[in-house]
Amino acid sequence: MRGILRYPVRRMERAGLHTGLRWKLSAAIALVAGLVAIALSLVVHNAARVSMLDNARDLANQRVQVAQRNYELSRRPNFPNIKIDDPELPAALREKAEQGRKASDVTDNDGVPDIWAAVPTKDGRVLSLHSHMPDRSTDVLKDLDQALVIGSVAVVLGGSALGVLIGGQLSRRLRKAAAAANQVAKGETDVRVREAIGGVVRDETDDLARAVDAMGDALRQRLEAERRVTADIAHELRTPVTGLLTAAELLPPGRPTELVLDRAKAMRTLVEDVLEVARLDSASERAELQDILLGEFVVRRVAAKDPEITVHVVHESEVTTDPRRLERVLFNLLANAARHGKPPIEVTVEGRVIRVRDHGPGFPEALLAEGPSRFRTGSMDRAGTGHGLGLTIAAGQARVLGARLTFRNVRPAGAPDHIPAEGAVAVLWLPEHAPTNTGSYPMLPQSGSGRQLAD
């Protein structure tokens, strides 16, 4: 199995509907504004209609009372639309009038209100008036409804615009906070979320930013403390381990001496690797950039490391990088493939991309899902060789180079995940431009040397 160090990688998110905060807020405000506008419109419409009907009833009562006085004086109503003992008069009004009471009512006739008013006479007859809502009142009600509709639409549109404005401002602040938090997660210790969001308004976003900054500070302090402890321990172990190795070399030849030397060398390698990991974690390492022909560089380095490894240069490319660190990454990938994979091991150079493939059982799922993890070799019984720092260092040196290191397994096309892999591929993607954003600096070529090629 393969030795790996935990390394930040992008994970695939579950597919889902993603809607911006501004649109959610705008939809919510528009919905609330629409409901409020509809409710107010219905209240206003009903109130206006009831008021107009009450006015119409009062007018009908006044007219029928005038007709009653005229009838009692001249036995004639002498008023338009007044009828005596109208057979169409509603029974309820007739009954009240026969009891000597004045009465009025509004009935619904296919959506059109009918206004009735009735009064009794001294001779036992009933005077009644049947009318409708005045045309002027109907027109006023229609104009009112039209104004309410226009006002409701304006309120909804205004609410939507306001929601987009407010939601857009909040969304921008949250996006800036998320971008700053991602920069902090990538190790940019000088980034402050609170300063990134800016703005004059102080709201819950500021509280969130302060909390994230505080969490980032606490995490950085803890990681820095752990790194210092690791570096101090490794540094303190370097001297006694070097002395142990020197003393072991003075022992008489024999199998016990070979075992002691082997373990002492392994201990020294472990101490040096731990120190290198501590330096990489501190983000203080800087690349010394040179222009090299990548294909030629890889061919020469691999040939010096292991002549049996095949190198294919598909496309030659000139890159600006640190040859020493690139060699470290390449050798660690080759060592990992030789230790945990199976031959043949193949190296392919295509432009700025280097691929190292073996034909072993493939990378463990933990590596593919979480990235490299230090001091984890992938062996379930811990019986595997190595201490799990090889890919840790490779990943750290790749970061210094501004490169990207990815891992995948090779499976037949369309094969399910439970089918064993046919090999593992580590891919190093060198940047298109010199990684000056990592703090690296170019090496000035010596006079007369021309292009510098690392030997």
XYZ file of C-alpha atoms in Angstrom:
455
model
C 0.000 0.000 0.000
C 1.014 3.619 -0.458
C 2.378 6.113 2.069
C 0.388 9.323 2.029
C 0.107 12.693 3.831
C -3.149 14.547 4.199
C -3.216 17.323 1.620
C -6.054 19.719 0.747
C -7.952 18.498 -2.305
C -11.222 19.493 -3.870
C -14.085 17.159 -3.179
C -17.035 16.657 -5.463
C -20.178 18.213 -4.056
C -23.500 16.549 -4.423
C -25.452 17.915 -7.309
C -28.263 20.168 -6.145
C -30.206 23.300 -6.919
C -28.137 26.333 -6.061
C -29.985 29.616 -5.741
C -28.376 32.921 -4.838
C -29.296 34.641 -1.599
C -30.384 37.774 -3.429
C -32.989 35.850 -5.435
C -34.271 34.022 -2.369
C -34.600 37.281 -0.475
C -36.182 39.002 -3.473
C -38.694 36.189 -3.917
C -39.561 36.271 -0.213
C -40.079 40.052 -0.189
C -42.077 39.906 -3.436
C -44.276 37.130 -2.042
C -44.932 38.978 1.204
C -45.531 42.255 -0.641
C -47.920 40.497 -3.023
C -49.896 38.908 -0.208
C -50.096 42.190 1.705
C -51.101 44.090 -1.437
C -53.824 41.551 -2.260
C -55.140 41.608 1.294
C -55.198 45.409 1.421
C -56.786 45.594 -2.013
C -59.584 43.243 -0.961
C -60.158 45.220 2.252
C -60.225 48.551 0.433
C -62.458 47.184 -2.351
C -64.962 45.701 0.091
C -64.954 48.817 2.280
C -65.556 51.065 -0.721
C -68.310 48.798 -2.052
C -70.057 48.620 1.327
C -69.805 52.403 1.707
C -71.301 52.981 -1.746
C -74.112 50.497 -1.110
C -74.886 52.170 2.223
C -75.072 55.536 0.485
C -77.343 54.067 -2.161
C -79.606 52.565 0.527
C -79.794 55.891 2.363
C -80.699 57.632 -0.885
C -83.406 55.043 -1.608
C -84.835 55.465 1.903
C -84.970 59.226 1.486
C -86.757 58.930 -1.859
C -89.330 56.454 -0.634
C -90.045 58.638 2.424
C -90.625 61.648 0.154
C -92.963 59.509 -1.922
C -94.793 58.462 1.280
C -95.475 62.095 2.228
C -96.688 62.902 -1.276
C -98.972 59.834 -1.234
C -100.540 60.795 2.054
C -101.287 64.302 0.712
C -102.474 63.472 -2.783
C -102.915 59.709 -2.820
C -100.181 59.653 -5.443
C -96.480 58.971 -4.881
C -95.446 61.625 -7.415
C -91.903 60.279 -7.455
C -90.086 58.315 -10.220
C -89.821 54.493 -9.925
C -92.093 54.330 -6.852
C -94.499 51.418 -6.966
C -97.483 50.555 -4.804
C -97.729 46.935 -3.606
C -95.008 45.793 -6.023
C -95.301 42.002 -6.418
C -91.533 41.699 -6.907
C -90.838 43.213 -3.492
C -88.831 40.701 -1.367
C -91.031 38.926 1.186
C -88.904 39.993 4.140
C -89.282 43.687 3.297
C -93.014 43.306 2.639
C -93.503 41.656 6.009
C -91.670 44.468 7.829
C -93.628 47.148 5.941
C -96.953 45.476 6.740
C -95.902 45.591 10.385
C -95.637 49.381 10.074
C -91.857 49.557 9.854
C -89.566 51.169 7.291
C -87.149 48.665 5.701
C -84.383 48.511 3.098
C -82.164 45.755 1.795
C -79.530 44.892 -0.815
C -79.876 41.666 -2.782
C -77.512 40.022 -5.250
C -78.819 39.488 -8.752
C -76.157 37.613 -10.746
C -73.391 39.730 -9.245
C -75.351 42.996 -9.629
C -76.608 44.521 -6.345
C -80.352 45.362 -6.216
C -81.367 48.065 -3.730
C -84.859 47.909 -2.208
C -86.586 50.356 0.117
C -90.171 50.077 1.429
C -92.479 52.084 3.757
C -96.060 51.472 4.871
C -98.957 53.913 4.230
C -101.873 54.810 6.498
C -104.295 52.924 4.295
C -102.343 49.683 4.699
C -100.538 49.699 1.398
C -96.774 49.466 0.771
C -94.690 51.937 -1.223
C -91.416 50.521 -2.562
C -88.452 51.637 -4.636
C -86.243 49.260 -6.656
C -82.946 50.699 -7.906
C -79.388 49.716 -8.726
C -76.027 51.109 -7.754
C -75.511 54.385 -9.601
C -73.390 54.237 -12.722
C -71.092 56.846 -11.257
C -70.457 54.691 -8.188
C -69.831 51.673 -10.428
C -67.322 53.655 -12.469
C -65.632 54.894 -9.309
C -65.390 51.316 -8.008
C -63.882 50.119 -11.295
C -61.336 52.959 -11.243
C -60.524 52.083 -7.648
C -60.007 48.412 -8.550
C -57.760 49.408 -11.439
C -55.724 51.658 -9.159
C -55.432 48.880 -6.586
C -54.179 46.422 -9.214
C -51.600 48.900 -10.499
C -50.541 49.710 -6.953
C -50.229 46.014 -6.057
C -48.054 45.348 -9.117
C -45.907 48.369 -8.273
C -45.522 47.174 -4.676
C -44.485 43.686 -5.814
C -41.987 45.060 -8.337
C -40.657 47.558 -5.827
C -40.351 44.832 -3.196
C -38.521 42.593 -5.674
C -36.116 45.392 -6.579
C -35.544 46.135 -2.916
C -34.959 42.436 -2.238
C -32.432 42.235 -5.079
C -30.664 45.337 -3.767
C -30.520 44.213 -0.149
C -29.876 40.575 -1.020
C -27.173 41.557 -3.509
C -25.336 43.581 -0.892
C -25.590 40.788 1.667
C -24.648 38.186 -0.938
C -21.562 40.164 -1.972
C -20.444 40.428 1.630
C -20.926 36.709 2.173
C -19.111 35.869 -1.056
C -16.188 38.058 -0.041
C -16.180 36.362 3.354
C -16.230 32.914 1.715
C -13.397 33.860 -0.663
C -11.313 35.199 2.225
C -12.040 32.076 4.292
C -10.897 29.910 1.367
C -7.668 31.900 1.201
C -7.156 31.315 4.916
C -7.812 27.598 4.377
C -5.117 27.578 1.686
C -2.596 28.883 4.184
C -2.580 32.638 3.478
C -2.145 33.740 7.063
C -2.246 37.487 6.347
C -5.846 37.420 5.056
C -8.531 38.769 7.416
C -12.152 38.002 6.649
C -13.366 41.079 8.539
C -11.209 43.375 6.394
C -12.173 41.550 3.192
C -15.913 42.189 3.510
C -15.437 45.888 4.378
C -18.479 48.158 4.243
C -19.976 50.712 6.598
C -22.959 48.685 7.784
C -22.346 46.498 10.808
C -24.547 43.424 10.839
C -24.453 39.695 11.548
C -21.980 39.265 8.685
C -19.410 41.156 10.732
C -20.028 38.836 13.677
C -19.496 35.854 11.389
C -16.301 37.386 9.982
C -14.928 38.076 13.459
C -15.729 34.506 14.520
C -13.975 33.086 11.437
C -10.938 35.321 12.030
C -10.779 34.254 15.654
C -11.075 30.603 14.673
C -8.376 31.036 12.027
C -6.046 32.718 14.510
C -6.559 29.968 17.070
C -6.020 27.282 14.441
C -2.877 28.963 13.121
C -1.465 29.269 16.611
C -2.151 25.631 17.312
C -0.664 24.460 14.020
C 2.358 26.681 14.504
C 2.842 25.288 18.005
C 2.606 21.728 16.699
C 5.005 22.524 13.865
C 7.521 24.037 16.268
C 7.282 21.034 18.565
C 7.785 18.660 15.631
C 10.713 20.667 14.288
C 12.312 20.963 17.728
C 12.011 17.236 18.382
C 13.442 16.366 14.960
C 16.234 18.909 15.367
C 17.149 17.569 18.807
C 17.162 14.022 17.439
C 19.456 14.890 14.554
C 22.649 15.107 16.643
C 22.248 11.842 18.603
C 21.106 9.982 15.478
C 24.138 11.239 13.569
C 26.359 10.130 16.436
C 24.632 6.737 16.513
C 25.221 6.288 12.787
C 28.873 7.275 13.132
C 29.338 4.859 16.023
C 27.630 2.073 14.078
C 30.036 2.542 11.174
C 32.912 1.856 13.574
C 31.556 -1.559 14.555
C 33.285 -4.630 13.160
C 31.842 -6.000 9.907
C 29.059 -8.526 10.288
C 25.344 -9.078 10.135
C 24.595 -7.313 13.446
C 26.494 -4.264 12.245
C 24.526 -4.226 8.999
C 21.234 -4.320 10.936
C 22.317 -1.487 13.227
C 23.505 0.609 10.276
C 20.271 -0.040 8.395
C 18.092 1.078 11.319
C 20.335 4.067 12.036
C 20.130 5.210 8.405
C 16.354 4.766 8.467
C 16.194 6.852 11.636
C 18.311 9.603 10.075
C 16.144 9.608 6.940
C 13.022 9.900 9.081
C 14.461 12.801 11.070
C 15.470 14.643 7.894
C 12.044 14.064 6.349
C 10.263 15.333 9.458
C 12.417 18.471 9.421
C 11.603 19.006 5.747
C 7.869 18.602 6.405
C 8.122 21.127 9.247
C 9.827 23.628 6.941
C 7.184 23.112 4.269
C 4.367 23.524 6.798
C 5.825 26.850 7.896
C 5.240 28.228 4.362
C 8.678 29.849 4.507
C 10.214 27.818 1.676
C 10.909 29.678 -1.579
C 11.818 28.241 -4.956
C 14.983 29.236 -6.822
C 13.684 29.489 -10.377
C 15.560 28.507 -13.507
C 14.572 27.888 -17.109
C 14.896 24.207 -18.033
C 13.766 21.854 -20.786
C 11.372 19.663 -18.849
C 11.625 16.534 -21.006
C 15.405 16.562 -21.075
C 15.527 17.208 -17.331
C 13.220 14.281 -16.501
C 15.031 11.879 -18.852
C 18.404 12.625 -17.262
C 17.143 12.471 -13.697
C 15.204 9.246 -14.145
C 18.129 7.612 -15.932
C 20.379 8.476 -13.011
C 17.800 7.181 -10.523
C 16.788 3.923 -12.253
C 17.768 3.132 -15.863
C 15.016 0.481 -16.084
C 12.248 3.082 -15.831
C 10.855 4.118 -19.216
C 10.451 7.829 -19.992
C 8.245 9.065 -22.864
C 8.592 12.687 -23.924
C 5.402 13.377 -25.887
C 5.982 17.108 -26.169
C 9.041 19.028 -25.018
C 8.472 22.282 -23.174
C 10.612 24.937 -21.518
C 9.462 25.727 -17.987
C 10.556 28.049 -15.207
C 10.879 26.102 -11.975
C 13.239 25.018 -9.190
C 15.200 21.997 -10.486
C 16.154 20.793 -7.007
C 12.579 20.777 -5.726
C 11.247 19.309 -8.969
C 13.803 16.505 -8.653
C 12.662 15.905 -5.059
C 9.035 15.581 -6.156
C 9.944 13.296 -9.062
C 12.143 10.999 -6.955
C 9.519 10.710 -4.210
C 6.873 9.729 -6.758
C 9.224 7.147 -8.273
C 10.134 5.781 -4.826
C 6.468 5.538 -3.902
C 5.681 3.689 -7.150
C 8.601 1.302 -6.655
C 7.746 0.602 -3.005
C 3.978 0.175 -3.262
C 3.322 -0.521 -6.946
C 4.465 -3.075 -9.485
C 6.670 -2.741 -12.544
C 6.806 -1.534 -15.185
C 6.992 2.044 -13.978
C 6.417 4.588 -16.731
C 7.089 8.332 -16.777
C 5.439 10.542 -19.393
C 6.256 14.187 -20.081
C 3.741 16.151 -22.095
C 4.248 19.890 -22.143
C 4.205 21.032 -18.507
C 2.673 17.791 -17.216
C 4.592 14.863 -15.715
C 2.823 11.515 -15.167
C 4.264 8.666 -13.109
C 2.412 5.378 -13.517
C 2.901 1.902 -12.111
C 0.898 -1.289 -12.566
C 0.234 -2.122 -8.935
C -2.997 -2.291 -6.914
C -3.592 1.465 -7.119
C -3.864 4.188 -4.509
C -6.008 3.490 -1.423
C -9.439 5.069 -1.270
C -8.386 7.258 1.671
C -5.774 8.935 -0.537
C -8.192 9.538 -3.393
C -10.901 10.865 -1.047
C -8.862 12.929 1.447
C -5.454 13.425 -0.113
C -2.085 12.416 1.363
C -1.849 11.871 5.112
C 1.453 11.890 6.973
C 2.575 8.808 8.873
C -0.083 6.732 7.157
C 1.276 4.164 4.721
C -2.065 2.665 3.811
C -1.103 -0.712 5.272
C -3.872 -1.940 7.575
C -1.486 -3.933 9.736
C 1.234 -1.225 9.713
C 3.626 -3.794 8.297
C 4.369 -1.858 5.127
C 7.710 -0.219 4.529
C 8.207 3.533 4.696
C 6.822 6.086 7.117
C 4.235 7.849 4.975
C 6.126 11.093 4.410
C 7.151 10.608 0.775
C 3.986 11.976 -0.816
C 3.696 14.521 1.983
C 6.996 16.056 0.929
C 6.117 15.736 -2.764
C 2.858 17.599 -2.210
C 4.569 20.281 -0.112
C 7.342 20.850 -2.654
C 4.715 21.016 -5.414
C 2.995 23.838 -3.511
C 6.276 25.739 -3.316
C 6.628 25.325 -7.091
C 3.082 26.594 -7.609
C 2.252 23.202 -9.128
C -0.678 20.854 -8.590
C -0.254 17.188 -7.678
C -3.159 14.800 -8.284
C -3.678 11.074 -7.847
C -5.944 8.578 -9.574
C -6.277 4.879 -10.262
C -6.399 3.250 -13.685
C -9.449 1.064 -14.354
C -10.919 -0.396 -17.544
C -13.395 1.899 -19.251
C -16.842 1.549 -17.677
C -15.624 -0.780 -14.913
C -17.373 -0.394 -11.507
C -15.475 0.752 -8.437
C -15.180 -2.725 -6.931
C -13.083 -3.934 -9.880
C -9.389 -3.893 -8.848
C -7.313 -1.086 -10.311
C -4.767 -1.808 -13.023
C -2.302 0.733 -11.722
C -1.877 4.156 -10.147
C -1.040 7.487 -11.778
C 0.415 10.541 -10.044
C 0.195 13.681 -12.178
C 2.261 16.818 -11.564
C 0.905 19.932 -13.287
C 3.562 22.642 -13.445
C 2.290 26.240 -13.674
C 2.255 28.040 -16.997
C 4.078 31.009 -15.524
C 6.800 31.285 -12.911
C 5.325 30.842 -9.396
C 6.250 34.321 -8.169
C 3.046 34.411 -6.082
C 4.636 31.859 -3.755
C 7.489 34.238 -2.972
C 9.917 32.394 -5.272
C 12.689 34.255 -7.021
C 14.717 33.689 -10.214
C 18.357 32.618 -10.201
C 20.531 34.962 -12.273
C 22.369 32.980 -14.958
C 26.148 33.022 -14.781
C 27.922 34.874 -17.567
C 28.547 32.705 -20.589
C 26.484 29.827 -19.280
C 23.488 30.429 -21.528
C 20.369 28.503 -20.489
C 20.797 26.854 -17.113
C 20.062 23.165 -17.009
C 20.170 21.359 -13.685
C 22.644 18.510 -13.801
